[in-house]
Short mmCIF file of C-alpha atoms and ligand atoms in Angstrom, two decimals:
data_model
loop_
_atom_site.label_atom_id
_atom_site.label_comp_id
_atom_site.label_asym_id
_atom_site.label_seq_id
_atom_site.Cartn_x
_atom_site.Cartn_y
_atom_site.Cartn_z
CA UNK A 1 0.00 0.00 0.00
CA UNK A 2 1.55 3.12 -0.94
CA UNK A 3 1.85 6.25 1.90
CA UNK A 4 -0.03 9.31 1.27
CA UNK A 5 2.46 11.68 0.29
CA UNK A 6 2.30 15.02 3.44
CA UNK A 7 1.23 18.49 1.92
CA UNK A 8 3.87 20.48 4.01
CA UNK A 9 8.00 19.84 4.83
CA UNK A 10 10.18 20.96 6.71
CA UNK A 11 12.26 24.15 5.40
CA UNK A 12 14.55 24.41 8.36
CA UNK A 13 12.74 24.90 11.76
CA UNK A 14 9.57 25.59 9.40
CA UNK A 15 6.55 23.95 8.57
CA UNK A 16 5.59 24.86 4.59
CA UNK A 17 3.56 23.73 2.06
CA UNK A 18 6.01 21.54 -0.66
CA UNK A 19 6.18 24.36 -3.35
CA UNK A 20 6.51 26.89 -1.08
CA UNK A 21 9.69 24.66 -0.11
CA UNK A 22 11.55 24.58 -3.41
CA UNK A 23 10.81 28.60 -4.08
CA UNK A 24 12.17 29.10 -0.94
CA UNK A 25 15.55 26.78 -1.33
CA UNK A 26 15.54 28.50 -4.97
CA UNK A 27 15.67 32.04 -3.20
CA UNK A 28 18.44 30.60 -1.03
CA UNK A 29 20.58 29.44 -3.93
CA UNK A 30 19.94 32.67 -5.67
CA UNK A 31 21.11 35.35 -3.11
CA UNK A 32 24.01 33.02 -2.13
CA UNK A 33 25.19 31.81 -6.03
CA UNK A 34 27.61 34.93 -6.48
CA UNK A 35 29.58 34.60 -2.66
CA UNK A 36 28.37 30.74 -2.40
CA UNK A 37 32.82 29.30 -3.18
CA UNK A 38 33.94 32.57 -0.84
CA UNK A 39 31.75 31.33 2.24
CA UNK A 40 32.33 27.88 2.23
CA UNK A 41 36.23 28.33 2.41
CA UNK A 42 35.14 30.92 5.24
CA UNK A 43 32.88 28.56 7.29
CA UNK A 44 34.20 25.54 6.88
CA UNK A 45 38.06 27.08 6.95
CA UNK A 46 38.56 25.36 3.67
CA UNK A 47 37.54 21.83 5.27
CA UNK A 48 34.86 21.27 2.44
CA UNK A 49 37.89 20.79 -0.15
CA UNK A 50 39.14 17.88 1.82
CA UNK A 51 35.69 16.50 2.32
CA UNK A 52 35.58 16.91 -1.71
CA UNK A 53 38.74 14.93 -2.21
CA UNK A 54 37.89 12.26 0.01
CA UNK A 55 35.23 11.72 -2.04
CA UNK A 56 37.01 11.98 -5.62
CA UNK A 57 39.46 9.47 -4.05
CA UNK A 58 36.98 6.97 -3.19
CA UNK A 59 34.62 7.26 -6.09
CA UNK A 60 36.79 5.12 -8.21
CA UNK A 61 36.40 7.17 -11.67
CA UNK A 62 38.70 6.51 -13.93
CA UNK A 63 39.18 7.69 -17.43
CA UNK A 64 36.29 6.81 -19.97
CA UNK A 65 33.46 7.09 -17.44
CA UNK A 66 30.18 8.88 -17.41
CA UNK A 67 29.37 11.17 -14.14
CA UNK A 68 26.68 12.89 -13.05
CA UNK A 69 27.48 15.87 -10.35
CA UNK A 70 23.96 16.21 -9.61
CA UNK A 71 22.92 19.73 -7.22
CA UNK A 72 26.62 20.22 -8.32
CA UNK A 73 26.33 23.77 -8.18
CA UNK A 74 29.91 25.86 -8.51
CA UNK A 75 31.24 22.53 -9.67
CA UNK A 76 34.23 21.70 -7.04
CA UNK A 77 33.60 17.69 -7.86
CA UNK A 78 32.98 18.25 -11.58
CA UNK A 79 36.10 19.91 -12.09
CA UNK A 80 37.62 17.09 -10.42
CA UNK A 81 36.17 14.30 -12.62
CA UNK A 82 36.56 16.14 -15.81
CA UNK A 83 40.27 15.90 -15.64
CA UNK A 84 40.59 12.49 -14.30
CA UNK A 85 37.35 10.94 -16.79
CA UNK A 86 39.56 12.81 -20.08
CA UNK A 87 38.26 13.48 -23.28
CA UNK A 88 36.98 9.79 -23.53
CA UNK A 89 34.57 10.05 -20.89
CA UNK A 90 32.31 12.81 -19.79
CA UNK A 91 30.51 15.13 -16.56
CA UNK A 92 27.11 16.37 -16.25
CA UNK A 93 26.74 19.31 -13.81
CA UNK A 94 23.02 19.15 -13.20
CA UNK A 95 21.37 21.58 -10.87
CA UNK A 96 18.13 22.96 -10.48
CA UNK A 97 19.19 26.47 -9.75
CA UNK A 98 20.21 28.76 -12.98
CA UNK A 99 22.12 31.17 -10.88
CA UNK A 100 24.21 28.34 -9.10
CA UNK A 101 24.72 26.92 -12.63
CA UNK A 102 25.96 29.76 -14.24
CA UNK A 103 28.59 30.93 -11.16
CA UNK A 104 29.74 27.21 -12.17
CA UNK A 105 30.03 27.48 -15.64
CA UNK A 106 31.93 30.50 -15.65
CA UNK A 107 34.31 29.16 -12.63
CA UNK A 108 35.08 25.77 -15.02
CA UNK A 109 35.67 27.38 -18.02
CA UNK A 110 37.85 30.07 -16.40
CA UNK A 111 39.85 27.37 -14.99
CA UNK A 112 40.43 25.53 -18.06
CA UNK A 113 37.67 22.84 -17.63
CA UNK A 114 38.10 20.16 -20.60
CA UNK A 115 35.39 20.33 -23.18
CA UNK A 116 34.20 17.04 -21.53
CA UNK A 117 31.64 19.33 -19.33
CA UNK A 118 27.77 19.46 -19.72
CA UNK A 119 25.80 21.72 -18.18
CA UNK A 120 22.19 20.66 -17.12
CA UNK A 121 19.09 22.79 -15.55
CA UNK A 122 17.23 19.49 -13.67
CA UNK A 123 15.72 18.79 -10.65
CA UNK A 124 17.28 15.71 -8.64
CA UNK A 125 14.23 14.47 -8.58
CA UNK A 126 13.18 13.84 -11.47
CA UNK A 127 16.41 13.39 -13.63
CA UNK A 128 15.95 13.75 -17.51
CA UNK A 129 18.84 11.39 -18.70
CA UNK A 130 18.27 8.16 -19.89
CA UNK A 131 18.31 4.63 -17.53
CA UNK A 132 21.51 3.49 -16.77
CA UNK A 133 23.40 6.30 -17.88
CA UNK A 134 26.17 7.10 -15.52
CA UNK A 135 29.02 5.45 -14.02
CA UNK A 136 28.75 7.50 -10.88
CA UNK A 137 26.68 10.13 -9.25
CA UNK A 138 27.79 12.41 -6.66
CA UNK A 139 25.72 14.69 -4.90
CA UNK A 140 27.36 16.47 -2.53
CA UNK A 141 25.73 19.10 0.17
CA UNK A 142 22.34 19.04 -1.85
CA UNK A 143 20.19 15.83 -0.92
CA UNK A 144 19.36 18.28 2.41
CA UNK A 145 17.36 20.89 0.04
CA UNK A 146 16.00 18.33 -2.04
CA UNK A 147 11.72 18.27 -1.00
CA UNK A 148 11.20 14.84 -2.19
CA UNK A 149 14.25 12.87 -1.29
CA UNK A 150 13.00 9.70 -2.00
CA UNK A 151 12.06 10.12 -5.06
CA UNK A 152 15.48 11.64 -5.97
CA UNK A 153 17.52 8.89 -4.94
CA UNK A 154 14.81 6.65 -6.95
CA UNK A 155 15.68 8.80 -9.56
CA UNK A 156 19.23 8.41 -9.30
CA UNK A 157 19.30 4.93 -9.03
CA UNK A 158 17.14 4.59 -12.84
CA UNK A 159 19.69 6.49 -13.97
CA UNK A 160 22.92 4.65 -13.25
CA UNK A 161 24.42 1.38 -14.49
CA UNK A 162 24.02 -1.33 -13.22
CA UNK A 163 27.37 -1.84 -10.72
CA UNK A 164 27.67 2.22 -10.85
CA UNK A 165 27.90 4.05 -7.31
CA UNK A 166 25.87 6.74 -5.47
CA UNK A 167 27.74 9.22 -3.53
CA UNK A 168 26.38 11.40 -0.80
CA UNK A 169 27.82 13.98 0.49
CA UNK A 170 26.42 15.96 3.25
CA UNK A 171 26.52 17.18 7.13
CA UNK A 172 25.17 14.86 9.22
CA UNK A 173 25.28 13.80 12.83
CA UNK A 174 27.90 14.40 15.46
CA UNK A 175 28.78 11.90 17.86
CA UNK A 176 30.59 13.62 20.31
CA UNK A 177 28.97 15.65 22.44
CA UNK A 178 30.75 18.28 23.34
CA UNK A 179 32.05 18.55 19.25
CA UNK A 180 27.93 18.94 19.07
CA UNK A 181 27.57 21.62 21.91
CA UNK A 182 30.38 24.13 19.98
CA UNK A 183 28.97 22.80 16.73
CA UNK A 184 25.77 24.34 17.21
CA UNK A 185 26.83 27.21 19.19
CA UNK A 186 28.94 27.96 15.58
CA UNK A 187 25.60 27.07 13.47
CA UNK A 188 23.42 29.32 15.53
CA UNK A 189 25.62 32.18 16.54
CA UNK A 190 28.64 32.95 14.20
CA UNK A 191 27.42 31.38 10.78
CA UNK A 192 24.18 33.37 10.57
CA UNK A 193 26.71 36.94 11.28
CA UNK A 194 29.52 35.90 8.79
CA UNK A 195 26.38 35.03 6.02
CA UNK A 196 25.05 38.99 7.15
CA UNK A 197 28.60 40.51 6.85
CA UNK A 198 30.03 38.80 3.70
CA UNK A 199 26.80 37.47 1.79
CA UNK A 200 24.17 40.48 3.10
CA UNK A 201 22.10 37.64 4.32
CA UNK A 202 21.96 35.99 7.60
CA UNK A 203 18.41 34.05 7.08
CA UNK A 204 20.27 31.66 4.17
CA UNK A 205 22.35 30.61 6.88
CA UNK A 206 20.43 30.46 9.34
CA UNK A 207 18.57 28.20 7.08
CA UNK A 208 21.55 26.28 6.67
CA UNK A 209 21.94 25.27 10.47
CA UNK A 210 18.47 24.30 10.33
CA UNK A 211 18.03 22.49 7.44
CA UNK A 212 21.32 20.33 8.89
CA UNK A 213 19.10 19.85 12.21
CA UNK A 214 16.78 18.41 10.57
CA UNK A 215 18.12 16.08 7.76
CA UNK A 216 17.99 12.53 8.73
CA UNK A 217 20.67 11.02 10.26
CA UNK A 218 23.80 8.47 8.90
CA UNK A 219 21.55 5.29 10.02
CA UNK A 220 17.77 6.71 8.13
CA UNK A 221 19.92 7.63 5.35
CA UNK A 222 21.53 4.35 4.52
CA UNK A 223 18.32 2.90 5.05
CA UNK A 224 16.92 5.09 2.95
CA UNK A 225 18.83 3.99 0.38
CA UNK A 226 18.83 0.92 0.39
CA UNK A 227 14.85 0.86 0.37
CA UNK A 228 15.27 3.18 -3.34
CA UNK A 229 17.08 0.11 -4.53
CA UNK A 230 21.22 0.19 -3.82
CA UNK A 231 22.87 -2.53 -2.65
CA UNK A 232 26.36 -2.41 -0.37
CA UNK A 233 25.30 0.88 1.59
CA UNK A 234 27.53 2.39 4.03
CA UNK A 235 29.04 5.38 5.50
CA UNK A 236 32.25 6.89 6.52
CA UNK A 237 31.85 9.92 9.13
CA UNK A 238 34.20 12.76 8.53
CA UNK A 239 35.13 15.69 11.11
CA UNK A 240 33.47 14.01 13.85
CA UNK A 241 30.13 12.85 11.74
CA UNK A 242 30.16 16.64 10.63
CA UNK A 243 29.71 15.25 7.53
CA UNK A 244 29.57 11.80 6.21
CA UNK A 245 30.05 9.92 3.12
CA UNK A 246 27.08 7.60 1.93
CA UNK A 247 27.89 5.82 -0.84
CA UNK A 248 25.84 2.71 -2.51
CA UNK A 249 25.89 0.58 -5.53
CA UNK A 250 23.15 -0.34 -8.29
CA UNK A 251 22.57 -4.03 -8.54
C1 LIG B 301 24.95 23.65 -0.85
S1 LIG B 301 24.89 23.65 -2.60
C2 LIG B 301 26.07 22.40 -3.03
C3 LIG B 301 26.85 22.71 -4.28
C4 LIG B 301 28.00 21.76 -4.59
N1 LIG B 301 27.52 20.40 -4.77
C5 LIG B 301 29.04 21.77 -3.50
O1 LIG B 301 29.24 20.75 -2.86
O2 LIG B 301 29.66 22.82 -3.30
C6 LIG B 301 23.37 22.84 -2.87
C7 LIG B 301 22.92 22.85 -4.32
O3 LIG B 301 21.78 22.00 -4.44
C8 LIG B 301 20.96 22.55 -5.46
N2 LIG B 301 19.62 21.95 -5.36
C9 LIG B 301 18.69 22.15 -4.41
N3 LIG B 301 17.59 21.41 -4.65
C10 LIG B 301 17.83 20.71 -5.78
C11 LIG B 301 17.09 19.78 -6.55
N4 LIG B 301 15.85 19.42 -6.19
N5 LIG B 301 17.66 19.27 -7.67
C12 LIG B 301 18.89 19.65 -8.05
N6 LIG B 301 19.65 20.53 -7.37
C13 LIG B 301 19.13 21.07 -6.24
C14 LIG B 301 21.02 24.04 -5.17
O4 LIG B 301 20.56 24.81 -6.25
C15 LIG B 301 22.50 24.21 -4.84
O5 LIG B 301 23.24 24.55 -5.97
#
C-alpha cells in the first residue's frame, strides 16, 4: 500500500507547504550563487575541499566514465572528474538552480575545464537522462534541500548502471557531544553573522543550520537507500560525523 504523500516539509525549523519549499531553497541558492565558493572556504576554513577529495578518491572514476554531479552547483567535484574521466569520458553538472549553474560554468571554463563538461538545468528528482546512464553520481551538500528525497535517490538509481555508485555527500550527525555543543553554538551564533557581513544575508544561513538539524541522520539515510534500490550501503563519518560519506551501488 503506498503512503499518502504530506502536503507540508520541513524548510529548516519551518513547517511549509512543498512548493513553497523549493521557491524558498531557490531564493536561497539565488542570493548566495555569487559569494556561495567565498563562504564555504570561510565557514568551513577550507575543510569542504578535503571532504571533496575524500570523495574523488573513493569514487573510483577513472578515465572513460560517465558522471553525473547532480545539485553540483559551482562545480568543485565536476572539475575534479573532468580531468581524471579525459576526453573519452564525460561530466554532467546538473542543478536545479540557474544562478548556481551559471557561477559554475563560468568558474570551469575560467579554470580551463576540458570540453568534456555538460551543463544541465534538472531537478534531482526527477532526472531527464536516460536509464543506466552514468558510471557514478555524486551529490554532494544538496540531498538536504532536495523536497522529495526519495524520489530523488529513486531517480538516481534509474539512472545509473548497473554496478555504478551513489555518492552522498552531506553534514550529518555528530557523535561527540561536546564537538555537538560548539557545533551548534557555531551554526546558531557565528554562521548566521559571517552570512550577514560577507553574503548580506543571515536568514540563508540560518537556514543552513536548520536544514542540517533536521536532515535525517547516517543510520535513516543508509536505510533510505537501500529501500530506493542500492545494494552495499555504508558510511564513513568525517570531522566528527560533521559530515559523512554515503555511498551505494546499483545491482
Ligand atoms: C549547498 S549547494 C552544493 C553545491 C556543490 N555540490 C558543493 O558541494 O559545493 C546545494 C545545491 O543543491 C541545489 N539543489 C537544491 N535542490 C535541488 C534539486 N531538487 N535538484 C537539483 N539541485 C538542487 C542548489 O541549487 C545548490 O546549488
Amino acid at each position: 500500500m503506498s503512503e499518502k504523500k504530506k502536503d507540508t516539509i520541513d524548510f529548516g525549523y519551518q513547517e511549509v507547504p512543498v512548493d513553497e519549499k523549493v521557491k524558498r531553497v531557490a531564493g536561497v541558492f539565488h542570493s548566495v550563487a555569487g559569494k556561495y565558493d567565498l563562504m564555504n572556504d570561510l565557514m568551513s576554513g577550507g575543510i569542504h575541499r578535503l571532504w571533496k577529495r575524500l570523495t574523488i578518491e573513493q569514487s573510483g572514476a577513472r578515465a572513460g566514465m560517465k558522471v553525473l554531479d547532480i545539485a553540483g552547483g559551482t562545480g568543485d567535484l565536476t572539475l575534479k572528474f573532468s580531468r581524471i574521466v579525459g576526453p573519452t569520458g564525460g561530466v554532467v553538472l546538473a542543478d536545479i538552480n540557474d544562478s548556481m549553474l551559471k557561477v559554475g560554468r563560468d568558474k570551469l571554463i575560467n579554470s580551463g575545464a576540458a570540453g568534456n563538461i555538460e551543463y544541465v538545468q534538472a531537478n534531482a528528482e526527477c532526472l531527464p537522462f536516460e536509464d543506466n546512464s552514468f558510471d557514478i553520481i555524486t551529490i554532494a551538500f544538496g540531498l538536504r534541500n532536495v523536497t522529495d528525497k526519495d524520489a530523488a535517490l529513486a531517480s538516481m538509481n534509474r539512472v545509473l548502471k548497473p554496478g555504478g555508485k551513489l555518492m552522498v555527500l552531506e553534514f550529518s550527525k555528530t557523535n561527540n557531544p561536546l564537538l555537538t555543543k560548539a557545533y551548534d553554538f557555531y551554526s546558531f551564533n557565528v554562521l548566521p553573522q559571517m552570512g550577514r557581513v560577507i553574503a548580506n544575508d543571515s536568514e540563508s544561513y540560518r537556514y543552513l543550520a536548520e536544514s542540517i538539524r533536521m536532515h535525517p541522520d547516517q543510520e535513516t539515510l543508509k536505510q533510505m537507500m537501500a529501500n530506493a534500490g542500492f545494494v552495499n550501503c555504508r558510511y564513513q563519518n568525517m570531522t566528527g560525523g560533521v559530515v559523512a560519506l554515503h555511498t551505494g551501488i546499483k545491482p
